[in-house]
């Protein structure tokens, strides 16, 4: 039996690394698309270096995408690469749009050329709950109107709508979208609020003298053990990234490409998340957390709460690890890492 070949963009990130592990266990031949400017450090997939073939390039470089697809000829393309942090997208609006909006378009075009050469290929596009913005309908499903509230969400929506056009138009490109709600893990970058909190909890609990830097380039906790945060009231639907990867795989195994909301169906405030994280380490969050204007978003998103009914009905998938278990899992990991 000939194994399937999968090309993963964003392979060094949280989702890419879990997906690479998942597909390797299923016997896939994996290629990773890594940024040309990268230092060569493979981060979350360093342990898989010998099992993966790498192509250097970027989603803003059409030639590098074309070269990777032409040479590797994947059966499945998982486009997970992105300029990833929604809050940071306000500072890098043009670059975010080039990577998150035009990047997928370049992937679709390269996949279409591969298809026209006689090679059948499926494309997965990583869409996001950030496309909903501040929705008037709770929970959100595949039919809820999109009104994104940040440049990240706007760019992702461009790619999402284009996926439908390639799919439903005369091109008939097989492209499906997973509208993933917030999904976290110990592999999440520190610039994301969940990991920022769990790392800070570990640094405070373990009295770490040289904590890592936050998104502003300053120590994530101050010398008097304070964590500077933005707005604590936004509501999110948080799930476990490792579980969401299985949903992505199942989406790609369907006969007909479609869009799927992947979520837990529960919503919690950032304040609740902070309380659970600090409490799990035996700390009172009110002694350490300070809301500061510098970390407030210009325009807030939410409440976000996904309705995963379609994923359960069509894919047979539902989240098992929910909010409290997820946050505690992340805190335990960072308590061990930052000791």
PDB file of C-alpha atoms in Angstrom, residues 7 18 23 38 43 55 81 83 122 167 175 220 243:
ATOM      1  CA  UNK A   7       2.453  18.955   2.935  1.00  0.00           C
ATOM      2  CA  UNK A  18       0.595  17.884  16.548  1.00  0.00           C
ATOM      3  CA  UNK A  23      -0.135  11.806  10.346  1.00  0.00           C
ATOM      4  CA  UNK A  38      13.963  30.798   9.870  1.00  0.00           C
ATOM      5  CA  UNK A  43      10.843  24.243  17.736  1.00  0.00           C
ATOM      6  CA  UNK A  55      10.973  22.912   1.893  1.00  0.00           C
ATOM      7  CA  UNK A  81       0.819  28.743   8.273  1.00  0.00           C
ATOM      8  CA  UNK A  83       0.852  35.497  10.909  1.00  0.00           C
ATOM      9  CA  UNK A 122      -7.047  18.017  -1.294  1.00  0.00           C
ATOM     10  CA  UNK A 167     -14.628  24.758  -4.390  1.00  0.00           C
ATOM     11  CA  UNK A 175     -10.699  22.664  -0.425  1.00  0.00           C
ATOM     12  CA  UNK A 220       6.406  38.347  31.605  1.00  0.00           C
ATOM     13  CA  UNK A 243      -7.847  16.946  20.015  1.00  0.00           C
TER      14      UNK A 243
END
